[in-house]
Amino acid sequence: MRLDRFLLTLVGVTESEPRMVWAAHYLSALAKALMDDVELGKVH
């Protein structure tokens, strides 16, 4: 996921596409939330 976020951010910056940068950060936060939920599920 980090590579995808990096590539989206890179494309967003080099092509002046702020939506790509926003998408990278949004998807990264979504993935982290999902991983946190999975980790909590393993504990319980």
Short mmCIF file of C-alpha atoms in Angstrom, two decimals:
data_model
loop_
_atom_site.label_atom_id
_atom_site.label_comp_id
_atom_site.label_asym_id
_atom_site.label_seq_id
_atom_site.Cartn_x
_atom_site.Cartn_y
_atom_site.Cartn_z
CA MET A 1 0.00 0.00 0.00
CA ARG A 2 2.85 2.39 0.67
CA LEU A 3 4.07 2.09 -2.91
CA ASP A 4 0.59 2.84 -4.25
CA ARG A 5 0.34 5.89 -2.02
CA PHE A 6 3.80 7.02 -3.10
CA LEU A 7 2.96 6.61 -6.78
CA LEU A 8 -0.36 8.46 -6.45
CA THR A 9 1.39 11.26 -4.58
CA LEU A 10 4.19 11.40 -7.15
CA VAL A 11 1.73 11.56 -10.06
CA GLY A 12 -0.29 14.20 -8.24
CA VAL A 13 2.70 16.41 -7.61
CA THR A 14 4.38 16.02 -10.99
CA GLU A 15 1.19 16.54 -12.97
CA SER A 16 -0.30 19.15 -10.66
CA GLU A 17 -3.22 16.89 -9.76
CA PRO A 18 -4.20 17.65 -6.17
CA ARG A 19 -6.95 15.01 -6.40
CA MET A 20 -4.29 12.31 -6.77
CA VAL A 21 -2.49 13.52 -3.65
CA TRP A 22 -5.79 13.60 -1.75
CA ALA A 23 -6.65 10.10 -3.00
CA ALA A 24 -3.29 8.77 -1.84
CA HIS A 25 -3.77 10.10 1.67
CA TYR A 26 -7.41 9.02 1.84
CA LEU A 27 -6.70 5.47 0.67
CA SER A 28 -3.75 5.19 3.02
CA ALA A 29 -5.91 6.19 5.99
CA LEU A 30 -8.58 3.72 4.88
CA ALA A 31 -6.05 0.90 4.66
CA LYS A 32 -4.65 1.73 8.09
CA ALA A 33 -8.13 1.73 9.62
CA LEU A 34 -8.82 -1.66 8.05
CA MET A 35 -5.56 -3.10 9.38
CA ASP A 36 -6.29 -1.71 12.84
CA ASP A 37 -9.73 -3.36 12.79
CA VAL A 38 -8.21 -6.69 11.75
CA GLU A 39 -5.65 -6.45 14.53
CA LEU A 40 -8.37 -5.72 17.08
CA GLY A 41 -10.36 -8.67 15.78
CA LYS A 42 -7.40 -11.00 16.28
CA VAL A 43 -7.02 -9.92 19.91
CA HIS A 44 -10.66 -10.57 20.80
#
